[in-house]
PDB file of N, CA and C in Angstrom:
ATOM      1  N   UNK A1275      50.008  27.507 -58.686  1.00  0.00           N
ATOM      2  CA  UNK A1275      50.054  28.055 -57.340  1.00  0.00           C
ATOM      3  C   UNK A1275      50.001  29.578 -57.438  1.00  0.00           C
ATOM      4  N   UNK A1276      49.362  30.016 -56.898  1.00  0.00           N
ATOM      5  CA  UNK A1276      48.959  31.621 -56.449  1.00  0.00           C
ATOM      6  C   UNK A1276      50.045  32.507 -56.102  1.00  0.00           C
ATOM      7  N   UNK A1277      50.796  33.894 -56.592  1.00  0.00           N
ATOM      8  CA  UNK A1277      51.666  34.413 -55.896  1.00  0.00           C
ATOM      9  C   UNK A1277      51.108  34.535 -54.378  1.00  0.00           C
ATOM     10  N   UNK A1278      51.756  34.774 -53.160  1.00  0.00           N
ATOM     11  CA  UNK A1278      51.312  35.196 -52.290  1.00  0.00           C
ATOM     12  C   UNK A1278      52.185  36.455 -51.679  1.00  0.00           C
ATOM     13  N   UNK A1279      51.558  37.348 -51.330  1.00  0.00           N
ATOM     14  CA  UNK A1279      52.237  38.841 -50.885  1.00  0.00           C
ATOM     15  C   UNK A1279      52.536  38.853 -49.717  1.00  0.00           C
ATOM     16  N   UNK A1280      53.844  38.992 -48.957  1.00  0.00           N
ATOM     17  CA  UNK A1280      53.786  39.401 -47.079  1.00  0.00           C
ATOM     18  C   UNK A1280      53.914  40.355 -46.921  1.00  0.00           C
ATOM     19  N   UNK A1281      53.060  40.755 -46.123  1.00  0.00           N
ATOM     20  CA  UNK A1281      52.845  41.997 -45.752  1.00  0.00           C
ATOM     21  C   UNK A1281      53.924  42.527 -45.155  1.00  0.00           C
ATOM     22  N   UNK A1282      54.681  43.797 -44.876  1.00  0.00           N
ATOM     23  CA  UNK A1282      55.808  43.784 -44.450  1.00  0.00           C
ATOM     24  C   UNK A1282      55.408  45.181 -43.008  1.00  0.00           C
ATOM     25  N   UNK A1283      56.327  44.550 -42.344  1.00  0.00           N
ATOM     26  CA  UNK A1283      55.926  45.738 -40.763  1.00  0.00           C
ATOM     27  C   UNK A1283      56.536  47.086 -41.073  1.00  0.00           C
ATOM     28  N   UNK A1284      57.456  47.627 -41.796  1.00  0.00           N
ATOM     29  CA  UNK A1284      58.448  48.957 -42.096  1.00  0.00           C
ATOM     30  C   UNK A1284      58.049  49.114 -43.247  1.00  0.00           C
ATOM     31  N   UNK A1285      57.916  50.846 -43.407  1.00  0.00           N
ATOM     32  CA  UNK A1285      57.521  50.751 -44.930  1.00  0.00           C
ATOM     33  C   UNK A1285      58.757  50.464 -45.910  1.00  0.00           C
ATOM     34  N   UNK A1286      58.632  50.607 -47.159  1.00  0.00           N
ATOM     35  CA  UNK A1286      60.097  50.519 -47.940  1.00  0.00           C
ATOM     36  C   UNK A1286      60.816  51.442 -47.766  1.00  0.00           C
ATOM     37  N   UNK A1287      60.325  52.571 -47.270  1.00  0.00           N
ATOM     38  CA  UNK A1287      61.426  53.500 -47.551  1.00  0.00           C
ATOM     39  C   UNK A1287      61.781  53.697 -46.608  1.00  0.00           C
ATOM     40  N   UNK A1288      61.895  53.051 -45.343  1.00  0.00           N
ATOM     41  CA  UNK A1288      62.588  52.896 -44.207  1.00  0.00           C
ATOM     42  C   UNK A1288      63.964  51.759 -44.115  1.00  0.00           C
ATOM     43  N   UNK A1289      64.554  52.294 -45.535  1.00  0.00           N
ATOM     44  CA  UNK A1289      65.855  51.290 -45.395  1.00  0.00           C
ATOM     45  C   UNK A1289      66.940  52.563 -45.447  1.00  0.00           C
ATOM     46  N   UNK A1290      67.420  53.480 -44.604  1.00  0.00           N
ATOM     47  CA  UNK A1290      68.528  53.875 -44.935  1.00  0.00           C
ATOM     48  C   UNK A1290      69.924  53.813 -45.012  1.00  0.00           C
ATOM     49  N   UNK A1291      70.380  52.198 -44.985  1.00  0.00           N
ATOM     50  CA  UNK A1291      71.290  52.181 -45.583  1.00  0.00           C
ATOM     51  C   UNK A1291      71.692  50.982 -46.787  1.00  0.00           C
ATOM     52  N   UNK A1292      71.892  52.357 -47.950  1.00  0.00           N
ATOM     53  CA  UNK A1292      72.233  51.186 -49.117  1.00  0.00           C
ATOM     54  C   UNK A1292      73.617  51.456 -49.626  1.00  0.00           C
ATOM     55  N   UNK A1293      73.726  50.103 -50.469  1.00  0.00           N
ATOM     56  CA  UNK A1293      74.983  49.434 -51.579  1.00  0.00           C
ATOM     57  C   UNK A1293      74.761  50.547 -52.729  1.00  0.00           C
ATOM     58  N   UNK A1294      75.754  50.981 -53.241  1.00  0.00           N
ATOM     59  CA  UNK A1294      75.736  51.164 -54.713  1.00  0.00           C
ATOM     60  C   UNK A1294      77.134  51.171 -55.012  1.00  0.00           C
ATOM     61  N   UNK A1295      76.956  50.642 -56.636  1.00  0.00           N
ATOM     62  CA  UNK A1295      77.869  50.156 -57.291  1.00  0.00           C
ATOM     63  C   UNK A1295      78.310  51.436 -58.014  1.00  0.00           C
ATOM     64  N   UNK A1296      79.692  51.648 -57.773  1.00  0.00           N
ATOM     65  CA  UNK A1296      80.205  52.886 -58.405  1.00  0.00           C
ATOM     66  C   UNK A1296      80.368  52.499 -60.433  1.00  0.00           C
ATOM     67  N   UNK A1297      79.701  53.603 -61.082  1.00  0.00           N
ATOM     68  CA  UNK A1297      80.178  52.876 -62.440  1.00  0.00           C
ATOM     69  C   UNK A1297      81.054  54.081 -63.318  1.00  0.00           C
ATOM     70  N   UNK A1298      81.153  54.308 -64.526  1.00  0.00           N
ATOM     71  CA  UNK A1298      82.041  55.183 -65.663  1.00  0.00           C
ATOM     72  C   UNK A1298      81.006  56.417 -65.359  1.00  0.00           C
ATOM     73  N   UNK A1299      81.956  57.518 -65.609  1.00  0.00           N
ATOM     74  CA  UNK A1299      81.400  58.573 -66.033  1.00  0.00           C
ATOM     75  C   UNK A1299      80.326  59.154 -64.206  1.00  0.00           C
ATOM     76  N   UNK A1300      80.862  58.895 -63.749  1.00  0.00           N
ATOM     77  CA  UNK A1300      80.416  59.248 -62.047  1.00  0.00           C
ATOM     78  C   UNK A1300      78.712  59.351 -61.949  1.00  0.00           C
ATOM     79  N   UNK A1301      78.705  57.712 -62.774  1.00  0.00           N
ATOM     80  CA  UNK A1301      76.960  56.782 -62.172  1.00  0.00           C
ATOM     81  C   UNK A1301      77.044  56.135 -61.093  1.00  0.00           C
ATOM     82  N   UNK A1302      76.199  55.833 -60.987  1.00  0.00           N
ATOM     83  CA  UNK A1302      75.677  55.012 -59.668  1.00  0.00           C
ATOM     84  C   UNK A1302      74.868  53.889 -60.009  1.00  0.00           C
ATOM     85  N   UNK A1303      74.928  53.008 -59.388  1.00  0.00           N
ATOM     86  CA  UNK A1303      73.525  52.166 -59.276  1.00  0.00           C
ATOM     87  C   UNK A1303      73.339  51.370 -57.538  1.00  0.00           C
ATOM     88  N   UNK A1304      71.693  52.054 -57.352  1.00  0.00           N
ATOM     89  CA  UNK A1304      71.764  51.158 -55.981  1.00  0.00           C
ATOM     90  C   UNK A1304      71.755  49.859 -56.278  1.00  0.00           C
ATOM     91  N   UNK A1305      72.511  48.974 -55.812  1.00  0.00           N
ATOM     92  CA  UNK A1305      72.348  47.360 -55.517  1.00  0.00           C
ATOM     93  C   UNK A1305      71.242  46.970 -54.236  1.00  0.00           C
ATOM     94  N   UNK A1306      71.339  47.487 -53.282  1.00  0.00           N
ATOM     95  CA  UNK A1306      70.923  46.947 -52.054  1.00  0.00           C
ATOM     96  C   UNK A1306      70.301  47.995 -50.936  1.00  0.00           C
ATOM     97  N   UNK A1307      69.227  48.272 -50.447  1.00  0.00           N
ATOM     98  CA  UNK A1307      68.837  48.656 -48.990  1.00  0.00           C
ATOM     99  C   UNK A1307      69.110  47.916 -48.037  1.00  0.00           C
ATOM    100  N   UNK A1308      69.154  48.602 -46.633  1.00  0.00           N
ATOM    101  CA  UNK A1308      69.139  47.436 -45.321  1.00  0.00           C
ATOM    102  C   UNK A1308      68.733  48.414 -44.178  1.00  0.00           C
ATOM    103  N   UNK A1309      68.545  47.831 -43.048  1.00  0.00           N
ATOM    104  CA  UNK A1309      67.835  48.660 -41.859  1.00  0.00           C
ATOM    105  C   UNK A1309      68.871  48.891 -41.343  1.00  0.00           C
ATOM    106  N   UNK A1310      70.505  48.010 -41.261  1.00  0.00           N
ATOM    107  CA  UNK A1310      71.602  48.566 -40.517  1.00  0.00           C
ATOM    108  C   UNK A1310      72.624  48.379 -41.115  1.00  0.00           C
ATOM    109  N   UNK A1311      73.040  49.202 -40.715  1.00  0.00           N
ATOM    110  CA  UNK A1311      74.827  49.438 -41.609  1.00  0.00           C
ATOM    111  C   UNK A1311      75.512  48.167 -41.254  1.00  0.00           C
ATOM    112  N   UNK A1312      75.051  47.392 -40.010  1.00  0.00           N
ATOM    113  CA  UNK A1312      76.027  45.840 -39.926  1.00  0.00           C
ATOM    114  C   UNK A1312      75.120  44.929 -41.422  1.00  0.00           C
ATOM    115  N   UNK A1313      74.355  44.885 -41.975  1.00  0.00           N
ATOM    116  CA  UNK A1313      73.605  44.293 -42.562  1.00  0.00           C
ATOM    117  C   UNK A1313      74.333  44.682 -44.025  1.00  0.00           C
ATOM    118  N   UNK A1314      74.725  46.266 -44.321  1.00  0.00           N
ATOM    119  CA  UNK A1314      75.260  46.784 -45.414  1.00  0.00           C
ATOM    120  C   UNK A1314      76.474  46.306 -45.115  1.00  0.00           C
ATOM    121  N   UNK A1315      77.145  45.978 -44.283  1.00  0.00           N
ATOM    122  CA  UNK A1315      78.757  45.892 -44.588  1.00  0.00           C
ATOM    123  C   UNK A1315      79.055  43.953 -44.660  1.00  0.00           C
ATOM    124  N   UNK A1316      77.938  43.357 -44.416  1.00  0.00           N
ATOM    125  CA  UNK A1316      77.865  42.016 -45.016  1.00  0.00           C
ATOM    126  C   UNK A1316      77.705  41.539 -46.266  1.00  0.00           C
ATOM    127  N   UNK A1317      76.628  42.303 -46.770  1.00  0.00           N
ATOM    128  CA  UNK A1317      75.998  42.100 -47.926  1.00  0.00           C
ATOM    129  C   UNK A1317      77.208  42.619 -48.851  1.00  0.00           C
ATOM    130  N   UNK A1318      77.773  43.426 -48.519  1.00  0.00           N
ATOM    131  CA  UNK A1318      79.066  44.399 -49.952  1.00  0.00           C
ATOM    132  C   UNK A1318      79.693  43.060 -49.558  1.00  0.00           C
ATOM    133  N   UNK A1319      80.398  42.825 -48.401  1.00  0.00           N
ATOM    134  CA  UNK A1319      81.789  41.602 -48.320  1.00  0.00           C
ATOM    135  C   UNK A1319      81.254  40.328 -49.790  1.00  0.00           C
ATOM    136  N   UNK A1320      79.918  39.931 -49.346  1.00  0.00           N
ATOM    137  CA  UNK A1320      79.470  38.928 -49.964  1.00  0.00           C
ATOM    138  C   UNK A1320      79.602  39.488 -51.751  1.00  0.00           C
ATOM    139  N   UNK A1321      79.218  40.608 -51.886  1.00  0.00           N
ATOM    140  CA  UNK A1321      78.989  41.343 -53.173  1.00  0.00           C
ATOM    141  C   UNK A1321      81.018  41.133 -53.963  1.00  0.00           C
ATOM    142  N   UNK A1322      81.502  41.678 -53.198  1.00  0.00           N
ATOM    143  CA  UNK A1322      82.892  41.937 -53.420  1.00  0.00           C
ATOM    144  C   UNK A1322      83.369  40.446 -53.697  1.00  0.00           C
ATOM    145  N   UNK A1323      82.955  39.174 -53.125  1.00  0.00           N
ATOM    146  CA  UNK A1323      83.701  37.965 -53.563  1.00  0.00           C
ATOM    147  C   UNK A1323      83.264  37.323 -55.165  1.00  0.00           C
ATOM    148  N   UNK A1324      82.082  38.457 -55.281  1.00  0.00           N
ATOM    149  CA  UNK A1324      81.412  37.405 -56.421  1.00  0.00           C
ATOM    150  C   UNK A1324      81.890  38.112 -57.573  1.00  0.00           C
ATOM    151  N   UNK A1325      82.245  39.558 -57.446  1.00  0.00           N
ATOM    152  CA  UNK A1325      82.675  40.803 -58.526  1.00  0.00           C
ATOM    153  C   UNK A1325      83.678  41.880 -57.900  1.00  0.00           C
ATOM    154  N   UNK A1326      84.917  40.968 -58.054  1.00  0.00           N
ATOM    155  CA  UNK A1326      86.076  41.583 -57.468  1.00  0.00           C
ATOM    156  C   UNK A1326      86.082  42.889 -57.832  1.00  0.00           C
ATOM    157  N   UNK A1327      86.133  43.193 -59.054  1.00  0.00           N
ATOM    158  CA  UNK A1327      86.487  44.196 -59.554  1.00  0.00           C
ATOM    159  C   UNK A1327      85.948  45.312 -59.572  1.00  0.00           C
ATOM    160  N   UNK A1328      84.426  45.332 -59.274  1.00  0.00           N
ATOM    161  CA  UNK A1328      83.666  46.449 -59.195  1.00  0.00           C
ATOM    162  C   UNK A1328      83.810  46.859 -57.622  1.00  0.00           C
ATOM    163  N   UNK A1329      83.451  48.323 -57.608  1.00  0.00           N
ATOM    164  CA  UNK A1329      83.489  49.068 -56.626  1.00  0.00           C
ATOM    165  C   UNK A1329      82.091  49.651 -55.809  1.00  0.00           C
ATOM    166  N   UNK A1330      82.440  49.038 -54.973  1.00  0.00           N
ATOM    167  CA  UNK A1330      80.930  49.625 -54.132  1.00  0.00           C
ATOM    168  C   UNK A1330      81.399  50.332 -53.242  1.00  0.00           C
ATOM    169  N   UNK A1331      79.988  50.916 -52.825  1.00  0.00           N
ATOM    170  CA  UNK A1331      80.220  51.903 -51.326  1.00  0.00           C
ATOM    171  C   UNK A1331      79.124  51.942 -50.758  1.00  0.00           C
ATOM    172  N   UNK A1332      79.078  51.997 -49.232  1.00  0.00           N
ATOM    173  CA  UNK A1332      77.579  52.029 -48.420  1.00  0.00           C
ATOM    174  C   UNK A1332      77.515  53.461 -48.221  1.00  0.00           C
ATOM    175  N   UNK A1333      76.047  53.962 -48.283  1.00  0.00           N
ATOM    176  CA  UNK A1333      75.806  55.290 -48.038  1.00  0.00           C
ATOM    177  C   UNK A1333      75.035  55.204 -46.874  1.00  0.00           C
ATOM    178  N   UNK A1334      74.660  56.259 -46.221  1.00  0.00           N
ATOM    179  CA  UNK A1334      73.397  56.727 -45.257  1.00  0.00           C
ATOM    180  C   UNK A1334      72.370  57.539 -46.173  1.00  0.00           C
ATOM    181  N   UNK A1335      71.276  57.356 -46.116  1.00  0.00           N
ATOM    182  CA  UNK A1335      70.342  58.547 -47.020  1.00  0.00           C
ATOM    183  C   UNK A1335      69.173  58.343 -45.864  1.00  0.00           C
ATOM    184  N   UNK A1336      69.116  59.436 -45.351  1.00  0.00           N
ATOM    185  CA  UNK A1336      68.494  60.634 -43.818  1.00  0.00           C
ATOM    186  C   UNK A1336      66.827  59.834 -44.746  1.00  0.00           C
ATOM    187  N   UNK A1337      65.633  59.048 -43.550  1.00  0.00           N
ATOM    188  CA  UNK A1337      64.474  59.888 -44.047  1.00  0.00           C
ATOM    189  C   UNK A1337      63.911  60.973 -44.468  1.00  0.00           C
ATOM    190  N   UNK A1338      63.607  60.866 -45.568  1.00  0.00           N
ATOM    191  CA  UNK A1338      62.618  62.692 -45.791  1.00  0.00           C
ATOM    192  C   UNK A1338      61.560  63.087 -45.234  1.00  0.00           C
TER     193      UNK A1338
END
């Protein structure tokens, strides 16, 4: 079977608000984009049951 591509209506970089996982030594890693901060504060709840222990935080990052 053929991959098939969907075309998507927003470009990618129209997600400003993402997950990142706080790590050692003051890294980061994004986990997640979303179009709304209700969408970011679901996705962490869900994130937080599966990996108690790690620390996330939702940001805003402004289009450029």
């Amino acid at each position: 079977m053929s991959e098939q591509r969907v075309k998507r209506s927003y470009p990618e970089g129209n997600r400003p608000w993402a997950i990142v996982l706080i790590l050692l030594n003051a890294q980061h890693y994004t986990a997640a984009c979303f179009f709304n901060r209700q969408d970011a504060d679901d996705h962490k709840r869900v994130l937080q049951r599966f990996m108690p222990k790690a620390e996330f935080e939702i940001i805003f990052t402004p289009p450029e």
